[in-house]
Backbone as ProteinMPNN parsed JSONL, in Angstrom:
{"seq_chain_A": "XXXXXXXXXXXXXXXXXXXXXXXXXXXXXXXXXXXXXXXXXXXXXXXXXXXXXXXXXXXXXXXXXXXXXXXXXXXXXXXXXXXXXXXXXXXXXXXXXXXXXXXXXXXXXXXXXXXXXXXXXXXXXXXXXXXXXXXXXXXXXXXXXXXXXXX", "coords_chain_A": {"N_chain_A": [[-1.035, 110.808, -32.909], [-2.673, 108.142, -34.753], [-6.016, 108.784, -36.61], [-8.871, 106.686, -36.101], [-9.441, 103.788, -38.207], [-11.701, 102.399, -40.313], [-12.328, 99.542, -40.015], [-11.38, 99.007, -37.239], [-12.619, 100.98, -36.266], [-15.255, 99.493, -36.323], [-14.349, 96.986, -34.834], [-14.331, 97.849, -32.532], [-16.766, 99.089, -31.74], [-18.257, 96.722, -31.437], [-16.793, 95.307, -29.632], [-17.35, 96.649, -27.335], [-20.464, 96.634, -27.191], [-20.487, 93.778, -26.97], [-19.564, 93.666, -24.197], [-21.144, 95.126, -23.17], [-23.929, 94.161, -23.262], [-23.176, 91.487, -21.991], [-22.363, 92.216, -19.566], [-24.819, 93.241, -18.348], [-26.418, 91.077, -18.465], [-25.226, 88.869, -16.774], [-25.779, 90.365, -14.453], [-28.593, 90.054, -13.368], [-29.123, 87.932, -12.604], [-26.551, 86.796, -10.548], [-27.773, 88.658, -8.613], [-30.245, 87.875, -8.1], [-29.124, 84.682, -6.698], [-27.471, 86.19, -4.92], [-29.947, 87.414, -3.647], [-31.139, 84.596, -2.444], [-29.547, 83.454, -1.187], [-29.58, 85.237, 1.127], [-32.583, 85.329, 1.557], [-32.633, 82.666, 2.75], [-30.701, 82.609, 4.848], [-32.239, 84.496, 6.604], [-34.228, 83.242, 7.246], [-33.75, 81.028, 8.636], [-32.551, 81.972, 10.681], [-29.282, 82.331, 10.147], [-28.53, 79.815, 11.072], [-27.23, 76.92, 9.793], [-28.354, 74.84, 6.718], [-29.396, 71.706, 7.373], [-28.973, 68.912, 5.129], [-31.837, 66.803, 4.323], [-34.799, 65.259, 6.431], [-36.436, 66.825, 5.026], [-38.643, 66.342, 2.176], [-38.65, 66.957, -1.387], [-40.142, 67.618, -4.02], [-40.035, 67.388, -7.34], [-40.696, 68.123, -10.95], [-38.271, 66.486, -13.703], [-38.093, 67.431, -15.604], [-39.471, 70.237, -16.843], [-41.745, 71.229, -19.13], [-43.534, 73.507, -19.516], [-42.869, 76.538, -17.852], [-44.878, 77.893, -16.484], [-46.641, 76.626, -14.724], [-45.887, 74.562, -12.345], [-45.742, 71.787, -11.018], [-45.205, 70.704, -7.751], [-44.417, 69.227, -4.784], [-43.717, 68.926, -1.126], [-42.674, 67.581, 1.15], [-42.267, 66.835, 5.293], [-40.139, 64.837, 7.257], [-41.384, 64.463, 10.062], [-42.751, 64.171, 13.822], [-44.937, 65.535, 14.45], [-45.749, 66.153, 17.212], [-46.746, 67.947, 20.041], [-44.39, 68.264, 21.229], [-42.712, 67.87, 19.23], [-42.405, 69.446, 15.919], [-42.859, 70.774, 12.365], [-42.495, 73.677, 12.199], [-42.494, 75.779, 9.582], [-42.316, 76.151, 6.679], [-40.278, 77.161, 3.682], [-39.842, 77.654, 0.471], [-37.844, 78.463, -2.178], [-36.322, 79.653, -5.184], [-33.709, 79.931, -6.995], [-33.23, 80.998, -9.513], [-35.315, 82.449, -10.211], [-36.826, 86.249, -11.014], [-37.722, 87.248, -8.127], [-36.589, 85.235, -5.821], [-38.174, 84.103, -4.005], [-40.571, 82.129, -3.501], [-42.836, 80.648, -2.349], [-44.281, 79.977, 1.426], [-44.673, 77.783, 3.719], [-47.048, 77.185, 6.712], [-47.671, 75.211, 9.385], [-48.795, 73.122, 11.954], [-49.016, 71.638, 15.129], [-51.062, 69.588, 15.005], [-51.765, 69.408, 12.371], [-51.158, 67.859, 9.064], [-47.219, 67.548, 7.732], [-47.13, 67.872, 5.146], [-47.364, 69.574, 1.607], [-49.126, 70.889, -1.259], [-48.646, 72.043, -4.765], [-48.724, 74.616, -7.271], [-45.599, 75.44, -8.821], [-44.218, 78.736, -10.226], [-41.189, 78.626, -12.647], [-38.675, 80.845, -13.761], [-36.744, 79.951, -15.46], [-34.186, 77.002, -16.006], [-33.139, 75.645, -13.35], [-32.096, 75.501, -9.674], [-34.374, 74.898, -7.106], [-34.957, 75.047, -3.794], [-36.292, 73.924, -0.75], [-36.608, 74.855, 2.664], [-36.892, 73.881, 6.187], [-38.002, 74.579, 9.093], [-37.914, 73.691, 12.522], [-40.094, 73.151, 15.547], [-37.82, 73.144, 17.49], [-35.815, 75.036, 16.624], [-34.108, 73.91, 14.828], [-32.707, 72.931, 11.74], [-33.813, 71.883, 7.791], [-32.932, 70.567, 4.867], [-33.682, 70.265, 1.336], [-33.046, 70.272, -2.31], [-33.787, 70.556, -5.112], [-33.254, 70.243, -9.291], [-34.626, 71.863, -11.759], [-35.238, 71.821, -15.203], [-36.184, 73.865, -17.009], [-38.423, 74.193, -20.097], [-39.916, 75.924, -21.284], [-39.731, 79.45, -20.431], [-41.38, 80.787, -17.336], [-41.511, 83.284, -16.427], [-41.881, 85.514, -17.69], [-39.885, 84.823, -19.563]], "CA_chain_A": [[-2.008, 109.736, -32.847], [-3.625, 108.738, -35.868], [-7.284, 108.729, -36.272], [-9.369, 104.844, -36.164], [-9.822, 103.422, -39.527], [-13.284, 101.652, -40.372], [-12.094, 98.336, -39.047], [-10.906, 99.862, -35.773], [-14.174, 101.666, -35.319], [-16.317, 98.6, -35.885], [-14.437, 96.141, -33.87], [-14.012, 98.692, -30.876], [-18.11, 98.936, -31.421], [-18.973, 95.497, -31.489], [-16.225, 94.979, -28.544], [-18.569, 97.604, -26.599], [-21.74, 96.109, -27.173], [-20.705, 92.599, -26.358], [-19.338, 93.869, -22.897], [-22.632, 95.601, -22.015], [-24.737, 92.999, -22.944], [-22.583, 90.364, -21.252], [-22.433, 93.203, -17.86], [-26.414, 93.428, -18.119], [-27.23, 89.427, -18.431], [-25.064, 88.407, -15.498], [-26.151, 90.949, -13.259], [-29.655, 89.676, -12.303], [-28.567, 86.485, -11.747], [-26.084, 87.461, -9.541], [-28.599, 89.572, -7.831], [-31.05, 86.5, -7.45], [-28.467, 84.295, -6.057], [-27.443, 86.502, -3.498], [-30.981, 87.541, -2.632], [-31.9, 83.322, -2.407], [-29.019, 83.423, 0.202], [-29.882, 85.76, 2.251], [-33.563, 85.018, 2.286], [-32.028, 81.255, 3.719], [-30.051, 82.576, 5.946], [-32.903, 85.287, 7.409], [-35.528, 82.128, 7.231], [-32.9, 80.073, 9.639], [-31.596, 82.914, 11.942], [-28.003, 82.368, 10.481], [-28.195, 78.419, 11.558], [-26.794, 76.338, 8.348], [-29.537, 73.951, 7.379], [-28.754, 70.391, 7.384], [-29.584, 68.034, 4.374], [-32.414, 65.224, 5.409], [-35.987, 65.254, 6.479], [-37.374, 67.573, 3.756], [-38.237, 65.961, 0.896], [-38.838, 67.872, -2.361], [-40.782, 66.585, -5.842], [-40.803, 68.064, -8.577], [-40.312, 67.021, -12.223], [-37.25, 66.9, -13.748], [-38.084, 68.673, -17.112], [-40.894, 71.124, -17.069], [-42.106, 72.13, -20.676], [-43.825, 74.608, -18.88], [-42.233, 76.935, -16.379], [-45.378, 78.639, -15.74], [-47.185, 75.984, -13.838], [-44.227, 73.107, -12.737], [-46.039, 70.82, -9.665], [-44.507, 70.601, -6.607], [-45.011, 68.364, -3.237], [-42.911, 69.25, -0.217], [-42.981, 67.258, 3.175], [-41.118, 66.644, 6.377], [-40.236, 63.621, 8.298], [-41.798, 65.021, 11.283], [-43.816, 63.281, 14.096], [-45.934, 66.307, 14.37], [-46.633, 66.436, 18.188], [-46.968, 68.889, 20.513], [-42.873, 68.283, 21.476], [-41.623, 68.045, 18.129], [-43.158, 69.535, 15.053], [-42.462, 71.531, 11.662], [-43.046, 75.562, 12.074], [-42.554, 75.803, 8.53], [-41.287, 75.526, 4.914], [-39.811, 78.202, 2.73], [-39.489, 77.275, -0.923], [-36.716, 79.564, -3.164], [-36.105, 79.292, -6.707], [-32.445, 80.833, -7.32], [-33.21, 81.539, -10.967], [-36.266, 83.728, -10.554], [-36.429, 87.58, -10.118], [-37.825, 87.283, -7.142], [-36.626, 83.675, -5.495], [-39.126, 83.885, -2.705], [-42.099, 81.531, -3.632], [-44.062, 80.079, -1.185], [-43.592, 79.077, 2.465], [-46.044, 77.006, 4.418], [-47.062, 77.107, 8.29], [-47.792, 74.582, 10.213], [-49.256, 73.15, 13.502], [-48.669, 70.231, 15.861], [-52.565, 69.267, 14.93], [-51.412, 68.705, 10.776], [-50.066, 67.074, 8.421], [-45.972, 67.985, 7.371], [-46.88, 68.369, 3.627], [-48.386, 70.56, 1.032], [-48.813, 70.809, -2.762], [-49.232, 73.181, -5.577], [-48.223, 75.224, -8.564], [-44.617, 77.389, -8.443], [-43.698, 79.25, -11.536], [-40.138, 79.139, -12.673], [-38.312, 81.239, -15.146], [-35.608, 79.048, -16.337], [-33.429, 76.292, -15.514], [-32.759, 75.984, -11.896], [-32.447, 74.986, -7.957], [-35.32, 74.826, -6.157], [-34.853, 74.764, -2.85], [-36.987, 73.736, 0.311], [-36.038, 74.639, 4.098], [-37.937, 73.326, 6.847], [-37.341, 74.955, 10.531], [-38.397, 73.068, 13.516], [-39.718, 74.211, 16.724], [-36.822, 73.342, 18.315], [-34.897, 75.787, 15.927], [-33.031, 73.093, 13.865], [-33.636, 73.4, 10.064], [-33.213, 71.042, 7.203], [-33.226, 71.432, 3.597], [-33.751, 69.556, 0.063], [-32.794, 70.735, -2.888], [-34.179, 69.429, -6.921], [-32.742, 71.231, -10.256], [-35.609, 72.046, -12.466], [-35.079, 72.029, -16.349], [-37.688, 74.641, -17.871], [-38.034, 74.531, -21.42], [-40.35, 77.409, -21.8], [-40.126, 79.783, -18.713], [-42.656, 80.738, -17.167], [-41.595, 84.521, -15.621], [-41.662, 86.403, -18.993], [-38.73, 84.288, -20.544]], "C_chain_A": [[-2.85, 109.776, -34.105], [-5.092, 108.21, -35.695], [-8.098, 106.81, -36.672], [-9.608, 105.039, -37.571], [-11.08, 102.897, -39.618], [-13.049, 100.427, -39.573], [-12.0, 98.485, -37.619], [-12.292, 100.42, -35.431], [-15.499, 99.973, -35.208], [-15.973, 97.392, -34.875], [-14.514, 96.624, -32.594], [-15.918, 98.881, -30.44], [-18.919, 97.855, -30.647], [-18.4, 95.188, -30.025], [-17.019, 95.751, -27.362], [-19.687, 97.094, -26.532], [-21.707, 94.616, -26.682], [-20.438, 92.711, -24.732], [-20.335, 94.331, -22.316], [-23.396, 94.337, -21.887], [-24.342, 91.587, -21.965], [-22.945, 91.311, -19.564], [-24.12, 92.895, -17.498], [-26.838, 91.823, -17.967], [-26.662, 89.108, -17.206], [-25.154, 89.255, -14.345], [-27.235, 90.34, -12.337], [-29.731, 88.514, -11.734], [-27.752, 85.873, -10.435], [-26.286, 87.494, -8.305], [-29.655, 88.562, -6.907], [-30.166, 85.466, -6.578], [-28.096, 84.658, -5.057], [-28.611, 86.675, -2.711], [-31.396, 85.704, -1.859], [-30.858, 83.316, -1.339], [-29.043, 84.048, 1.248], [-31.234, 85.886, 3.227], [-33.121, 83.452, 3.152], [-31.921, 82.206, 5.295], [-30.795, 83.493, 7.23], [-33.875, 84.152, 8.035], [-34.621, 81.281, 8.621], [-32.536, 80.88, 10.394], [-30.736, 82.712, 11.896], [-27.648, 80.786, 10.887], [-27.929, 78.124, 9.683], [-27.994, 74.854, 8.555], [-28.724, 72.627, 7.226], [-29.537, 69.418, 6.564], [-30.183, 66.906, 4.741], [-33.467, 65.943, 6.028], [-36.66, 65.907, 5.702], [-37.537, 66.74, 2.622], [-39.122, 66.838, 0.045], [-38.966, 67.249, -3.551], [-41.214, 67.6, -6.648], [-40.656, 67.485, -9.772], [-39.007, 67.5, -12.91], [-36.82, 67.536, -14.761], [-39.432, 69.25, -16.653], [-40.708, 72.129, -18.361], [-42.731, 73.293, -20.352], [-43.572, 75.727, -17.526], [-43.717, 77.557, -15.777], [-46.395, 77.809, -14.693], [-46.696, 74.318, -14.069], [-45.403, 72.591, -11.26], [-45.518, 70.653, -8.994], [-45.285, 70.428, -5.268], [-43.591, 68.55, -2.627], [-43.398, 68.367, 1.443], [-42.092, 67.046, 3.547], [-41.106, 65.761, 6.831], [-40.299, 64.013, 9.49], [-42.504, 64.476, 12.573], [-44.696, 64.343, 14.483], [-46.936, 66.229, 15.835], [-46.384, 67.672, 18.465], [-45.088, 69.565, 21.047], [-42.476, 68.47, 20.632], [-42.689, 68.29, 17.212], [-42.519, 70.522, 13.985], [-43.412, 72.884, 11.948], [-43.587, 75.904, 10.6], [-41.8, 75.992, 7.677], [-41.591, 76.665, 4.284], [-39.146, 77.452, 1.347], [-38.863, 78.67, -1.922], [-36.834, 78.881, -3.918], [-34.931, 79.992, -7.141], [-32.404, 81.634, -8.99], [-34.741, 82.434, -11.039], [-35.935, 85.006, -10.194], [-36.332, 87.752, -9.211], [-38.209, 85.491, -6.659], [-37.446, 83.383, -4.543], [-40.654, 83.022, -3.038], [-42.796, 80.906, -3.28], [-43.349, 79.885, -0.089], [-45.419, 78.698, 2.781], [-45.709, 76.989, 6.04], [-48.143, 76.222, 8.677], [-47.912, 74.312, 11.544], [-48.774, 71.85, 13.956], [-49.94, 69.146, 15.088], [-52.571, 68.859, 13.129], [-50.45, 68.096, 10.292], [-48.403, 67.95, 7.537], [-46.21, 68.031, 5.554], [-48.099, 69.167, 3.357], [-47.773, 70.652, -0.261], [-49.553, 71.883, -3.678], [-48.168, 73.642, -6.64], [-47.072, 76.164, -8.412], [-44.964, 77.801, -10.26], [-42.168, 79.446, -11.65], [-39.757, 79.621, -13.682], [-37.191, 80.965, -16.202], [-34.846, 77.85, -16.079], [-32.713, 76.165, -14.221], [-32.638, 75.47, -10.797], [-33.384, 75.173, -7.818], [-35.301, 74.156, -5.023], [-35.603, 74.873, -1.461], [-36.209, 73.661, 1.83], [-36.922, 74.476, 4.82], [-37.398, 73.915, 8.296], [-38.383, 74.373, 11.171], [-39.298, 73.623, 14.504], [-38.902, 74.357, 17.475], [-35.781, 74.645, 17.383], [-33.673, 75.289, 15.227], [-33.919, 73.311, 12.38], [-32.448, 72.971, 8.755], [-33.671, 71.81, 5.768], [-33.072, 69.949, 2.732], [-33.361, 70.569, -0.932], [-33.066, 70.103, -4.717], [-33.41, 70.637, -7.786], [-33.84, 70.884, -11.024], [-34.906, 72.429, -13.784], [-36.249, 72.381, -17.15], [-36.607, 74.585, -19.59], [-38.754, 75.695, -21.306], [-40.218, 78.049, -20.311], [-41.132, 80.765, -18.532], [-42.949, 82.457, -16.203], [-41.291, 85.448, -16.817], [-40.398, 85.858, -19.825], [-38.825, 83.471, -21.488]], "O_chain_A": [[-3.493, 110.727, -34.548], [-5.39, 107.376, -34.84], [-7.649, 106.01, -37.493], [-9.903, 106.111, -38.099], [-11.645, 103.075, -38.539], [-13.588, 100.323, -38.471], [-12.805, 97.866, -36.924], [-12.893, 100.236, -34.373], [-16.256, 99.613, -34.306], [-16.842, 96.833, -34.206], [-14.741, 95.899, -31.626], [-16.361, 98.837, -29.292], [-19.76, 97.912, -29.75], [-19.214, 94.848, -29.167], [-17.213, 95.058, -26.363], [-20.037, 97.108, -25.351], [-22.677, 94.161, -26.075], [-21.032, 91.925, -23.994], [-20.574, 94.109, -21.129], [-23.539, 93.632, -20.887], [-25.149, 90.865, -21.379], [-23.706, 90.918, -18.68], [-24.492, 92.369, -16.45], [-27.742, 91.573, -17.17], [-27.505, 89.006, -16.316], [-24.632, 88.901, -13.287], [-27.129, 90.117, -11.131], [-30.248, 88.151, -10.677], [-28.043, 84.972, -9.648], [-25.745, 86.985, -7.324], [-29.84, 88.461, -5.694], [-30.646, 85.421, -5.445], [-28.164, 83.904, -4.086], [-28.673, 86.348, -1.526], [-31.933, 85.686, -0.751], [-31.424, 83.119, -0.264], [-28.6, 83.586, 2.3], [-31.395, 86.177, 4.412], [-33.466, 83.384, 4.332], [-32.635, 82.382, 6.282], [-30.399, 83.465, 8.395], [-34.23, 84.202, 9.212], [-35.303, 81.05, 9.619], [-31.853, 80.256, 11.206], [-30.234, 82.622, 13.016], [-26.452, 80.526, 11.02], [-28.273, 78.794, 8.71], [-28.365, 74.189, 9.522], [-27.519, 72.599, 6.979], [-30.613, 69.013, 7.003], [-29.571, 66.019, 5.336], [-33.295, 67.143, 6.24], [-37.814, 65.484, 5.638], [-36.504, 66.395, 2.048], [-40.125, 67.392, 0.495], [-38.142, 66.498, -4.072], [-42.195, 68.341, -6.711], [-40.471, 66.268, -9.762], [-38.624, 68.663, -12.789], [-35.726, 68.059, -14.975], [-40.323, 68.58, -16.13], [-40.044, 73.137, -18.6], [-42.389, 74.248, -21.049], [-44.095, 75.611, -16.418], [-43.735, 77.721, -14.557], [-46.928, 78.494, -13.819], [-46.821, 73.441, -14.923], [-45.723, 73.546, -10.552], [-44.607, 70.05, -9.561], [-46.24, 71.035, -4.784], [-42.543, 68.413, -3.258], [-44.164, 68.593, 2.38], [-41.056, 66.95, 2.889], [-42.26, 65.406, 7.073], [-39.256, 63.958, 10.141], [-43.493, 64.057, 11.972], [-45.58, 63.776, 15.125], [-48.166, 66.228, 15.883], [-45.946, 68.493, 17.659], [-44.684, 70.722, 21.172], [-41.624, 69.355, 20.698], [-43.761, 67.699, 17.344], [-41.617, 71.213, 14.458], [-44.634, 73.022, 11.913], [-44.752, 76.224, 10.362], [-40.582, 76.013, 7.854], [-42.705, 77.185, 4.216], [-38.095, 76.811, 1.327], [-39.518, 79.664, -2.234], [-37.273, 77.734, -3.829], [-35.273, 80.922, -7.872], [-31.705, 82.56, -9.402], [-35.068, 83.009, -12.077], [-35.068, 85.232, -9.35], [-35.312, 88.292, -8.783], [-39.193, 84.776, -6.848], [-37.434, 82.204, -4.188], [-41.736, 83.51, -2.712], [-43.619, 80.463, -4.081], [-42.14, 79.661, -0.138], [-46.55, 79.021, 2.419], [-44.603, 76.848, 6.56], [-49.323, 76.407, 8.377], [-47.325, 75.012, 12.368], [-48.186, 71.067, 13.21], [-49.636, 68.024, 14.681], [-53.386, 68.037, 12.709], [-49.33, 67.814, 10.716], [-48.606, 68.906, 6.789], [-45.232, 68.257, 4.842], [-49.123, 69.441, 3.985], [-46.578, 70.577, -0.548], [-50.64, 72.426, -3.476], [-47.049, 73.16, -6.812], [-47.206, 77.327, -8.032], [-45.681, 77.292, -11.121], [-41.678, 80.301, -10.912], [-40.219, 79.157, -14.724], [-36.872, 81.484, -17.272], [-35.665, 77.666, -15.178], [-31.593, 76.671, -14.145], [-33.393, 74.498, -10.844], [-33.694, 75.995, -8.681], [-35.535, 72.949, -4.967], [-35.545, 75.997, -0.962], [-35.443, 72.759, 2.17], [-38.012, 74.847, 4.385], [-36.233, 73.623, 8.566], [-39.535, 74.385, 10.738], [-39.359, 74.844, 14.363], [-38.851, 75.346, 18.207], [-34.824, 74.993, 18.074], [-32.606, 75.873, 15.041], [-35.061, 73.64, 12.058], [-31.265, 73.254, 8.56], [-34.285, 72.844, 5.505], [-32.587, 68.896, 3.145], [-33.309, 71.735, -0.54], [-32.377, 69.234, -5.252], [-33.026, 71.692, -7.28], [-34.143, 69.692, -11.07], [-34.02, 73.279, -13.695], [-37.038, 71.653, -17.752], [-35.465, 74.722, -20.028], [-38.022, 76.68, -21.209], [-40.484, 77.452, -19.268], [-41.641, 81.449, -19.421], [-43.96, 82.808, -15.594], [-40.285, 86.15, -16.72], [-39.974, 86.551, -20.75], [-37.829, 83.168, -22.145]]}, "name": "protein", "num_of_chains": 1, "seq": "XXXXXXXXXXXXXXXXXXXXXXXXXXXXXXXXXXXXXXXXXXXXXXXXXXXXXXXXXXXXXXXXXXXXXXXXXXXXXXXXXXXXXXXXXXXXXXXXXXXXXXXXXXXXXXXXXXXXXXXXXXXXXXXXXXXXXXXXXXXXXXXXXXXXXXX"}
């Protein structure tokens, strides 16, 4: 066996370094994606939600990820028979996709508004569970230019 030449050592380097860095970038993404499905599926008890009565506003570029606006309501009639429990808002592209939920009574109103932070280009997704234990969902794609979770 003969020994690597200079060429041989630097492409076998470079071929090394692009494989980590490639291993290391799509990991946390990954990682976020699965966590954003499993907080769903803990938030629903395993029910699949069903697209329709949530609606979800946000904007469809945000120059700023670190404070993007967002309004969330339900088509609810908000009695004492039928009413929203509450709303869980994910972000699949943050570290941690968990960013707000809201709880609700028979006695209020089905929306609520305020500031997320996202850290890049992304879903944002709103589920809404009932009290009957049905549970709907919306879904917007957010286009951060700057983001707003250290990116």
């Amino acid at each position: 066996m003969s020994p690597l030449n200079r060429r041989q050592a630097l492409a076998l380097g470079t071929g090394a370094v692009l494989a980590t860095s490639l291993t290391l970038r799509a990991g946390p993404a990954r990682a976020a994606k699965n966590s954003t499905d499993e907080a769903i599926k803990a938030f629903t008890r395993g029910k699949e939600p069903i697209k329709g009565k949530v609606k979800l506003e946000l904007p469809e570029i945000a120059e700023n990820g670190n404070t993007v606006p967002m309004t969330v309501s339900v088509d609810a009639p908000m009695t004492k028979e039928s009413f929203v429990e509450e709303v869980m808002i994910v972000a699949e592209g943050n570290p941690n996709p968990g960013v707000i939920s809201f709880h609700f009574t028979p006695s209020s109103v089905a929306e609520a508004n305020t500031r997320i932070r996202l850290a890049e280009t992304q879903n944002v997704i709103a589920v809404a569970r009932m009290n009957d234990g049905s549970v709907f969902s919306d879904v917007k794609q957010v286009k951060v230019t700057i983001g707003g979770c250290g990116g």
